[in-house]
Amino acid sequence: MYFIKKYSLYILTIVGAVGVLMAAWFEGNATARWGQSGNEHLNSFKMAIENALPEVVAEWQADVTLDQIGIENELVRRVAGADGAIARHYASNGEQRDVQINITCGYSRNVAAHTPDVCFTGSGSIQEGDVEVFDMTYEVNVPDPENPGQMVKEERAARFKTAIFSDADNRYQQRVLWGWKGVDTGWVAPRFPRLAWNSNEPVCKMYVSLLEGIRFEGDKVDTLTSAEEFLKVFLPEADKLLTGEYKLPEGMVPVSDSGMEAGNDASNAGSGAGNDTGTVTETTSETEGENAAGMDLGGIPELDTDTELDTDIEAEEAPELGVEPEESEKEEETGEPVDEFTL
């Protein structure tokens, strides 16, 4: 006791210093202040979604000329926290509806945020009804553990959240499903996405969007049924790629890099033609954000992308089974609107 009284000031100083160092270490790891970790898995996610997603999925055919790969605008990319991204439209050749997918990958502290029920409504869209939980199963061919030369079917479960949104002028309605996948997890829609993984753990987030209403003459199946049928054949292909171990085939140039090289070649050719340096037009971050996030959906209305940064964590638990309503999750506004790629 005498020792503690005599050296109490020194003890408190040491304890305080240790506490500060531990807090700094924790904050540094959470925000990648000391450098990113998991880059190998994140780079694998990026290469997979931007270069290897299937162009044909059962009756759905992708028009890859309309693909939007990566995020060119630095502000939008930084706010969204997306290291890789793709927007692709799949047109149905049968009775199902067309589908638009938007997949981003990044660290969970960023990609787990900015969900449609916050971002869409924050940018002027109207949410029709509550957010619901959609549970489904799908089959994947995997090696038979007892006979590695044979393949067996494995049933997997997936959970997404879903809601219907309309634009401010009520010109259209779209159903959107969203969920996440980590290196060691399936497709999930956790109550608190930002707490489901370590903050510096790579994850993928996917939106699946379908137009509501009858678009053509004749009967069309409802959007939730079409979404399920699409996901039953798309998820097995995605699961093969999003393992954190995918690598580009030898000699293949990443799509984002090839586009960059083409742009640089064109720029060099333009600068070398005569002495005319051209006119450099500076665009605002708002315009750039719209260009980076806007997507030609091939018949599906463009998703709203002007959003405000959110800070609060989701507040309500998702129902356990089936498609059941849950309270719409809200987040507080944190200031001036910032254009954002809402994948």
Tab-separated table of N, CA, C and O in Angstrom, residues 142-233:
chain	number	residue	atom	x	y	z
A	142	VAL	N	-19.890	-29.306	-55.702
A	142	VAL	CA	-18.623	-29.307	-54.967
A	142	VAL	C	-18.015	-30.710	-55.038
A	142	VAL	O	-18.736	-31.697	-55.262
A	143	PRO	N	-16.687	-30.832	-54.869
A	143	PRO	CA	-16.055	-32.156	-54.888
A	143	PRO	C	-16.581	-33.039	-53.758
A	143	PRO	O	-16.779	-32.577	-52.631
A	144	ASP	N	-16.801	-34.273	-54.076
A	144	ASP	CA	-17.252	-35.229	-53.072
A	144	ASP	C	-16.083	-35.525	-52.125
A	144	ASP	O	-15.029	-35.992	-52.555
A	145	PRO	N	-16.233	-35.248	-50.822
A	145	PRO	CA	-15.115	-35.482	-49.895
A	145	PRO	C	-14.677	-36.948	-49.841
A	145	PRO	O	-13.518	-37.243	-49.538
A	146	GLU	N	-15.602	-37.865	-50.126
A	146	GLU	CA	-15.257	-39.286	-50.098
A	146	GLU	C	-14.699	-39.769	-51.431
A	146	GLU	O	-14.055	-40.805	-51.504
A	147	ASN	N	-14.964	-38.993	-52.487
A	147	ASN	CA	-14.477	-39.359	-53.812
A	147	ASN	C	-14.172	-38.072	-54.573
A	147	ASN	O	-15.017	-37.567	-55.320
A	148	PRO	N	-12.970	-37.509	-54.374
A	148	PRO	CA	-12.629	-36.197	-54.944
A	148	PRO	C	-12.809	-36.103	-56.457
A	148	PRO	O	-12.964	-35.013	-56.991
A	149	GLY	N	-12.827	-37.219	-57.151
A	149	GLY	CA	-12.997	-37.182	-58.594
A	149	GLY	C	-14.431	-36.955	-59.012
A	149	GLY	O	-14.706	-36.708	-60.194
A	150	GLN	N	-15.363	-37.036	-58.079
A	150	GLN	CA	-16.780	-36.861	-58.366
A	150	GLN	C	-17.290	-35.561	-57.754
A	150	GLN	O	-16.735	-35.044	-56.788
A	151	MET	N	-18.351	-35.030	-58.356
A	151	MET	CA	-18.981	-33.815	-57.848
A	151	MET	C	-20.331	-34.161	-57.240
A	151	MET	O	-21.057	-35.023	-57.756
A	152	VAL	N	-20.648	-33.490	-56.157
A	152	VAL	CA	-21.953	-33.671	-55.518
A	152	VAL	C	-22.588	-32.307	-55.310
A	152	VAL	O	-21.895	-31.282	-55.288
A	153	LYS	N	-23.894	-32.290	-55.182
A	153	LYS	CA	-24.610	-31.033	-54.973
A	153	LYS	C	-24.650	-30.692	-53.496
A	153	LYS	O	-24.933	-31.544	-52.651
A	154	GLU	N	-24.349	-29.443	-53.204
A	154	GLU	CA	-24.407	-28.945	-51.828
A	154	GLU	C	-25.427	-27.814	-51.760
A	154	GLU	O	-25.381	-26.880	-52.559
A	155	GLU	N	-26.341	-27.908	-50.846
A	155	GLU	CA	-27.353	-26.856	-50.701
A	155	GLU	C	-26.836	-25.764	-49.771
A	155	GLU	O	-26.336	-26.047	-48.684
A	156	ARG	N	-26.946	-24.536	-50.223
A	156	ARG	CA	-26.503	-23.395	-49.422
A	156	ARG	C	-27.665	-22.434	-49.198
A	156	ARG	O	-28.564	-22.339	-50.028
A	157	ALA	N	-27.599	-21.733	-48.096
A	157	ALA	CA	-28.630	-20.746	-47.767
A	157	ALA	C	-28.103	-19.343	-48.041
A	157	ALA	O	-26.907	-19.076	-47.908
A	158	ALA	N	-29.003	-18.469	-48.440
A	158	ALA	CA	-28.641	-17.067	-48.672
A	158	ALA	C	-29.736	-16.187	-48.089
A	158	ALA	O	-30.920	-16.553	-48.103
A	159	ARG	N	-29.341	-15.050	-47.588
A	159	ARG	CA	-30.303	-14.088	-47.043
A	159	ARG	C	-30.010	-12.710	-47.615
A	159	ARG	O	-28.870	-12.247	-47.632
A	160	PHE	N	-31.063	-12.060	-48.081
A	160	PHE	CA	-30.969	-10.699	-48.589
A	160	PHE	C	-32.045	-9.845	-47.933
A	160	PHE	O	-33.055	-10.364	-47.446
A	161	LYS	N	-31.832	-8.563	-47.948
A	161	LYS	CA	-32.887	-7.629	-47.590
A	161	LYS	C	-33.476	-7.083	-48.886
A	161	LYS	O	-32.791	-7.016	-49.908
A	162	THR	N	-34.732	-6.690	-48.846
A	162	THR	CA	-35.379	-6.215	-50.064
A	162	THR	C	-36.428	-5.158	-49.741
A	162	THR	O	-37.039	-5.176	-48.669
A	163	ALA	N	-36.613	-4.260	-50.670
A	163	ALA	CA	-37.638	-3.221	-50.562
A	163	ALA	C	-37.940	-2.712	-51.958
A	163	ALA	O	-37.181	-2.944	-52.906
A	164	ILE	N	-39.067	-2.018	-52.088
A	164	ILE	CA	-39.469	-1.426	-53.356
A	164	ILE	C	-39.327	0.084	-53.250
A	164	ILE	O	-39.727	0.691	-52.250
A	165	PHE	N	-38.744	0.678	-54.284
A	165	PHE	CA	-38.516	2.117	-54.307
A	165	PHE	C	-39.135	2.713	-55.573
A	165	PHE	O	-39.163	2.073	-56.630
A	166	SER	N	-39.613	3.926	-55.454
A	166	SER	CA	-40.101	4.661	-56.619
A	166	SER	C	-39.398	6.008	-56.654
A	166	SER	O	-38.917	6.502	-55.625
A	167	ASP	N	-39.335	6.597	-57.855
A	167	ASP	CA	-38.713	7.903	-57.952
A	167	ASP	C	-39.692	8.963	-57.448
A	167	ASP	O	-40.881	8.700	-57.252
A	168	ALA	N	-39.197	10.167	-57.232
A	168	ALA	CA	-40.017	11.236	-56.645
A	168	ALA	C	-41.233	11.560	-57.500
A	168	ALA	O	-42.274	11.976	-56.985
A	169	ASP	N	-41.124	11.379	-58.818
A	169	ASP	CA	-42.236	11.682	-59.730
A	169	ASP	C	-43.107	10.465	-59.996
A	169	ASP	O	-44.019	10.527	-60.826
A	170	ASN	N	-42.804	9.352	-59.320
A	170	ASN	CA	-43.572	8.121	-59.469
A	170	ASN	C	-43.626	7.635	-60.916
A	170	ASN	O	-44.631	7.105	-61.386
A	171	ARG	N	-42.520	7.792	-61.624
A	171	ARG	CA	-42.449	7.328	-63.008
A	171	ARG	C	-42.190	5.831	-63.069
A	171	ARG	O	-42.501	5.190	-64.067
A	172	TYR	N	-41.593	5.268	-62.059
A	172	TYR	CA	-41.303	3.837	-62.053
A	172	TYR	C	-41.138	3.350	-60.621
A	172	TYR	O	-40.943	4.133	-59.690
A	173	GLN	N	-41.222	2.051	-60.468
A	173	GLN	CA	-40.925	1.393	-59.208
A	173	GLN	C	-39.917	0.287	-59.488
A	173	GLN	O	-39.955	-0.348	-60.546
A	174	GLN	N	-39.036	0.061	-58.558
A	174	GLN	CA	-38.070	-1.013	-58.713
A	174	GLN	C	-37.905	-1.754	-57.395
A	174	GLN	O	-37.905	-1.144	-56.328
A	175	ARG	N	-37.812	-3.058	-57.508
A	175	ARG	CA	-37.493	-3.865	-56.329
A	175	ARG	C	-35.984	-4.033	-56.276
A	175	ARG	O	-35.344	-4.328	-57.280
A	176	VAL	N	-35.419	-3.837	-55.093
A	176	VAL	CA	-33.975	-3.984	-54.903
A	176	VAL	C	-33.736	-4.980	-53.778
A	176	VAL	O	-34.344	-4.886	-52.713
A	177	LEU	N	-32.868	-5.950	-54.031
A	177	LEU	CA	-32.398	-6.868	-52.989
A	177	LEU	C	-30.926	-6.564	-52.749
A	177	LEU	O	-30.192	-6.253	-53.692
A	178	TRP	N	-30.486	-6.653	-51.505
A	178	TRP	CA	-29.070	-6.409	-51.223
A	178	TRP	C	-28.560	-7.324	-50.114
A	178	TRP	O	-29.284	-7.718	-49.210
A	179	GLY	N	-27.291	-7.683	-50.248
A	179	GLY	CA	-26.645	-8.545	-49.258
A	179	GLY	C	-25.141	-8.493	-49.434
A	179	GLY	O	-24.622	-7.854	-50.361
A	180	TRP	N	-24.425	-9.190	-48.540
A	180	TRP	CA	-22.967	-9.143	-48.510
A	180	TRP	C	-22.390	-10.559	-48.493
A	180	TRP	O	-23.033	-11.500	-48.054
A	181	LYS	N	-21.145	-10.661	-48.945
A	181	LYS	CA	-20.419	-11.926	-48.866
A	181	LYS	C	-18.981	-11.659	-48.472
A	181	LYS	O	-18.312	-10.811	-49.071
A	182	GLY	N	-18.496	-12.383	-47.465
A	182	GLY	CA	-17.106	-12.297	-47.065
A	182	GLY	C	-16.319	-13.481	-47.593
A	182	GLY	O	-16.856	-14.352	-48.268
A	183	VAL	N	-15.045	-13.512	-47.261
A	183	VAL	CA	-14.197	-14.610	-47.713
A	183	VAL	C	-14.684	-15.932	-47.143
A	183	VAL	O	-14.727	-16.953	-47.841
A	184	ASP	N	-15.074	-15.927	-45.883
A	184	ASP	CA	-15.456	-17.166	-45.204
A	184	ASP	C	-16.950	-17.236	-44.901
A	184	ASP	O	-17.377	-18.039	-44.064
A	185	THR	N	-17.752	-16.394	-45.531
A	185	THR	CA	-19.190	-16.424	-45.281
A	185	THR	C	-19.943	-16.562	-46.590
A	185	THR	O	-19.420	-16.261	-47.670
A	186	GLY	N	-21.200	-17.006	-46.490
A	186	GLY	CA	-22.073	-17.015	-47.641
A	186	GLY	C	-22.706	-15.650	-47.825
A	186	GLY	O	-22.230	-14.641	-47.288
A	187	TRP	N	-23.816	-15.609	-48.552
A	187	TRP	CA	-24.536	-14.352	-48.779
A	187	TRP	C	-25.452	-14.099	-47.593
A	187	TRP	O	-26.347	-14.894	-47.295
A	188	VAL	N	-25.218	-13.001	-46.899
A	188	VAL	CA	-25.928	-12.709	-45.658
A	188	VAL	C	-26.406	-11.261	-45.656
A	188	VAL	O	-25.924	-10.419	-46.413
A	189	ALA	N	-27.375	-11.003	-44.779
A	189	ALA	CA	-27.869	-9.639	-44.562
A	189	ALA	C	-27.974	-9.431	-43.063
A	189	ALA	O	-29.065	-9.497	-42.480
A	190	PRO	N	-26.840	-9.217	-42.404
A	190	PRO	CA	-26.831	-9.155	-40.932
A	190	PRO	C	-27.533	-7.918	-40.388
A	190	PRO	O	-27.730	-6.925	-41.095
A	191	ARG	N	-27.886	-8.007	-39.136
A	191	ARG	CA	-28.551	-6.881	-38.474
A	191	ARG	C	-27.655	-5.651	-38.466
A	191	ARG	O	-28.087	-4.556	-38.778
A	192	PHE	N	-26.402	-5.857	-38.093
A	192	PHE	CA	-25.426	-4.767	-38.078
A	192	PHE	C	-24.287	-5.129	-39.028
A	192	PHE	O	-23.289	-5.721	-38.612
A	193	PRO	N	-24.393	-4.817	-40.304
A	193	PRO	CA	-23.374	-5.238	-41.273
A	193	PRO	C	-21.975	-4.775	-40.924
A	193	PRO	O	-20.999	-5.492	-41.141
A	194	ARG	N	-21.848	-3.561	-40.385
A	194	ARG	CA	-20.508	-3.045	-40.089
A	194	ARG	C	-19.856	-3.724	-38.895
A	194	ARG	O	-18.668	-3.561	-38.659
A	195	LEU	N	-20.644	-4.484	-38.153
A	195	LEU	CA	-20.082	-5.217	-37.020
A	195	LEU	C	-19.968	-6.711	-37.309
A	195	LEU	O	-19.474	-7.473	-36.485
A	196	ALA	N	-20.432	-7.135	-38.476
A	196	ALA	CA	-20.415	-8.560	-38.809
A	196	ALA	C	-19.024	-9.045	-39.187
A	196	ALA	O	-18.731	-10.239	-39.099
A	197	TRP	N	-18.160	-8.131	-39.618
A	197	TRP	CA	-16.797	-8.478	-39.998
A	197	TRP	C	-15.846	-7.514	-39.309
A	197	TRP	O	-16.252	-6.441	-38.840
A	198	ASN	N	-14.576	-7.878	-39.249
A	198	ASN	CA	-13.571	-6.926	-38.804
A	198	ASN	C	-13.556	-5.750	-39.766
A	198	ASN	O	-13.789	-5.912	-40.967
A	199	SER	N	-13.273	-4.575	-39.272
A	199	SER	CA	-13.396	-3.371	-40.093
A	199	SER	C	-12.476	-3.370	-41.306
A	199	SER	O	-12.764	-2.726	-42.313
A	200	ASN	N	-11.355	-4.088	-41.227
A	200	ASN	CA	-10.428	-4.123	-42.357
A	200	ASN	C	-10.486	-5.455	-43.104
A	200	ASN	O	-9.542	-5.859	-43.768
A	201	GLU	N	-11.639	-6.147	-42.993
A	201	GLU	CA	-11.822	-7.417	-43.696
A	201	GLU	C	-12.526	-7.165	-45.029
A	201	GLU	O	-13.541	-6.467	-45.080
A	202	PRO	N	-12.021	-7.715	-46.135
A	202	PRO	CA	-12.649	-7.496	-47.441
A	202	PRO	C	-14.002	-8.204	-47.548
A	202	PRO	O	-14.144	-9.346	-47.114
A	203	VAL	N	-14.981	-7.505	-48.098
A	203	VAL	CA	-16.295	-8.091	-48.351
A	203	VAL	C	-16.812	-7.587	-49.692
A	203	VAL	O	-16.328	-6.585	-50.231
A	204	CYS	N	-17.792	-8.294	-50.239
A	204	CYS	CA	-18.502	-7.864	-51.442
A	204	CYS	C	-19.935	-7.518	-51.065
A	204	CYS	O	-20.540	-8.190	-50.228
A	205	LYS	N	-20.466	-6.478	-51.688
A	205	LYS	CA	-21.869	-6.120	-51.514
A	205	LYS	C	-22.542	-6.167	-52.876
A	205	LYS	O	-21.988	-5.692	-53.862
A	206	MET	N	-23.728	-6.753	-52.934
A	206	MET	CA	-24.430	-6.873	-54.210
A	206	MET	C	-25.838	-6.317	-54.108
A	206	MET	O	-26.548	-6.556	-53.145
A	207	TYR	N	-26.222	-5.537	-55.128
A	207	TYR	CA	-27.599	-5.115	-55.323
A	207	TYR	C	-28.153	-5.899	-56.512
A	207	TYR	O	-27.462	-6.058	-57.525
A	208	VAL	N	-29.368	-6.350	-56.409
A	208	VAL	CA	-30.090	-6.965	-57.522
A	208	VAL	C	-31.365	-6.151	-57.706
A	208	VAL	O	-32.193	-6.076	-56.793
A	209	SER	N	-31.525	-5.535	-58.883
A	209	SER	CA	-32.642	-4.613	-59.114
A	209	SER	C	-33.511	-5.103	-60.263
A	209	SER	O	-33.010	-5.543	-61.299
A	210	LEU	N	-34.830	-5.000	-60.079
A	210	LEU	CA	-35.789	-5.388	-61.108
A	210	LEU	C	-36.922	-4.368	-61.134
A	210	LEU	O	-37.348	-3.877	-60.089
A	211	LEU	N	-37.418	-4.075	-62.331
A	211	LEU	CA	-38.542	-3.156	-62.458
A	211	LEU	C	-39.818	-3.804	-61.955
A	211	LEU	O	-40.101	-4.963	-62.267
A	212	GLU	N	-40.595	-3.048	-61.214
A	212	GLU	CA	-41.917	-3.497	-60.819
A	212	GLU	C	-42.910	-3.170	-61.928
A	212	GLU	O	-42.665	-2.309	-62.774
A	213	GLY	N	-44.076	-3.850	-61.924
A	213	GLY	CA	-45.112	-3.562	-62.904
A	213	GLY	C	-44.937	-4.390	-64.158
A	213	GLY	O	-43.918	-5.029	-64.390
A	214	ILE	N	-45.928	-4.386	-65.017
A	214	ILE	CA	-45.907	-5.114	-66.280
A	214	ILE	C	-45.300	-4.228	-67.349
A	214	ILE	O	-45.807	-3.164	-67.665
A	215	ARG	N	-44.201	-4.675	-67.918
A	215	ARG	CA	-43.502	-3.873	-68.912
A	215	ARG	C	-43.922	-4.222	-70.327
A	215	ARG	O	-43.824	-3.409	-71.233
A	216	PHE	N	-44.348	-5.454	-70.559
A	216	PHE	CA	-44.692	-5.909	-71.892
A	216	PHE	C	-46.078	-6.550	-71.861
A	216	PHE	O	-46.614	-6.853	-70.803
A	217	GLU	N	-46.643	-6.765	-73.032
A	217	GLU	CA	-47.929	-7.436	-73.104
A	217	GLU	C	-47.758	-8.888	-72.657
A	217	GLU	O	-46.736	-9.523	-72.872
A	218	GLY	N	-48.815	-9.419	-72.087
A	218	GLY	CA	-48.748	-10.797	-71.611
A	218	GLY	C	-48.360	-10.851	-70.149
A	218	GLY	O	-47.956	-9.857	-69.547
A	219	ASP	N	-48.491	-12.034	-69.562
A	219	ASP	CA	-48.194	-12.197	-68.151
A	219	ASP	C	-46.692	-12.253	-67.911
A	219	ASP	O	-45.944	-12.824	-68.691
A	220	LYS	N	-46.280	-11.651	-66.830
A	220	LYS	CA	-44.891	-11.723	-66.387
A	220	LYS	C	-44.891	-12.107	-64.911
A	220	LYS	O	-45.736	-11.670	-64.141
A	221	VAL	N	-43.914	-12.911	-64.534
A	221	VAL	CA	-43.849	-13.315	-63.133
A	221	VAL	C	-43.454	-12.122	-62.280
A	221	VAL	O	-42.871	-11.150	-62.755
A	222	ASP	N	-43.778	-12.194	-60.989
A	222	ASP	CA	-43.472	-11.067	-60.110
A	222	ASP	C	-41.972	-10.946	-59.893
A	222	ASP	O	-41.206	-11.883	-60.138
A	223	THR	N	-41.560	-9.772	-59.431
A	223	THR	CA	-40.135	-9.465	-59.341
A	223	THR	C	-39.410	-10.345	-58.325
A	223	THR	O	-38.251	-10.719	-58.540
A	224	LEU	N	-40.054	-10.671	-57.224
A	224	LEU	CA	-39.378	-11.483	-56.209
A	224	LEU	C	-39.122	-12.894	-56.733
A	224	LEU	O	-38.066	-13.484	-56.479
A	225	THR	N	-40.075	-13.433	-57.482
A	225	THR	CA	-39.881	-14.760	-58.077
A	225	THR	C	-38.761	-14.717	-59.110
A	225	THR	O	-37.903	-15.608	-59.155
A	226	SER	N	-38.762	-13.680	-59.951
A	226	SER	CA	-37.693	-13.542	-60.946
A	226	SER	C	-36.337	-13.398	-60.275
A	226	SER	O	-35.352	-13.982	-60.719
A	227	ALA	N	-36.269	-12.605	-59.206
A	227	ALA	CA	-35.014	-12.419	-58.488
A	227	ALA	C	-34.510	-13.749	-57.931
A	227	ALA	O	-33.323	-14.071	-58.030
A	228	GLU	N	-35.420	-14.545	-57.362
A	228	GLU	CA	-35.015	-15.831	-56.799
A	228	GLU	C	-34.517	-16.767	-57.883
A	228	GLU	O	-33.500	-17.455	-57.714
A	229	GLU	N	-35.240	-16.825	-59.020
A	229	GLU	CA	-34.820	-17.705	-60.111
A	229	GLU	C	-33.446	-17.291	-60.646
A	229	GLU	O	-32.612	-18.139	-60.967
A	230	PHE	N	-33.221	-15.985	-60.746
A	230	PHE	CA	-31.923	-15.509	-61.219
A	230	PHE	C	-30.822	-15.869	-60.226
A	230	PHE	O	-29.760	-16.377	-60.598
A	231	LEU	N	-31.072	-15.614	-58.955
A	231	LEU	CA	-30.050	-15.863	-57.945
A	231	LEU	C	-29.732	-17.352	-57.808
A	231	LEU	O	-28.596	-17.725	-57.492
A	232	LYS	N	-30.702	-18.205	-58.046
A	232	LYS	CA	-30.460	-19.650	-57.953
A	232	LYS	C	-29.400	-20.114	-58.953
A	232	LYS	O	-28.684	-21.091	-58.707
A	233	VAL	N	-29.317	-19.422	-60.094
A	233	VAL	CA	-28.319	-19.816	-61.097
A	233	VAL	C	-27.100	-18.901	-61.096
A	233	VAL	O	-26.022	-19.297	-61.549
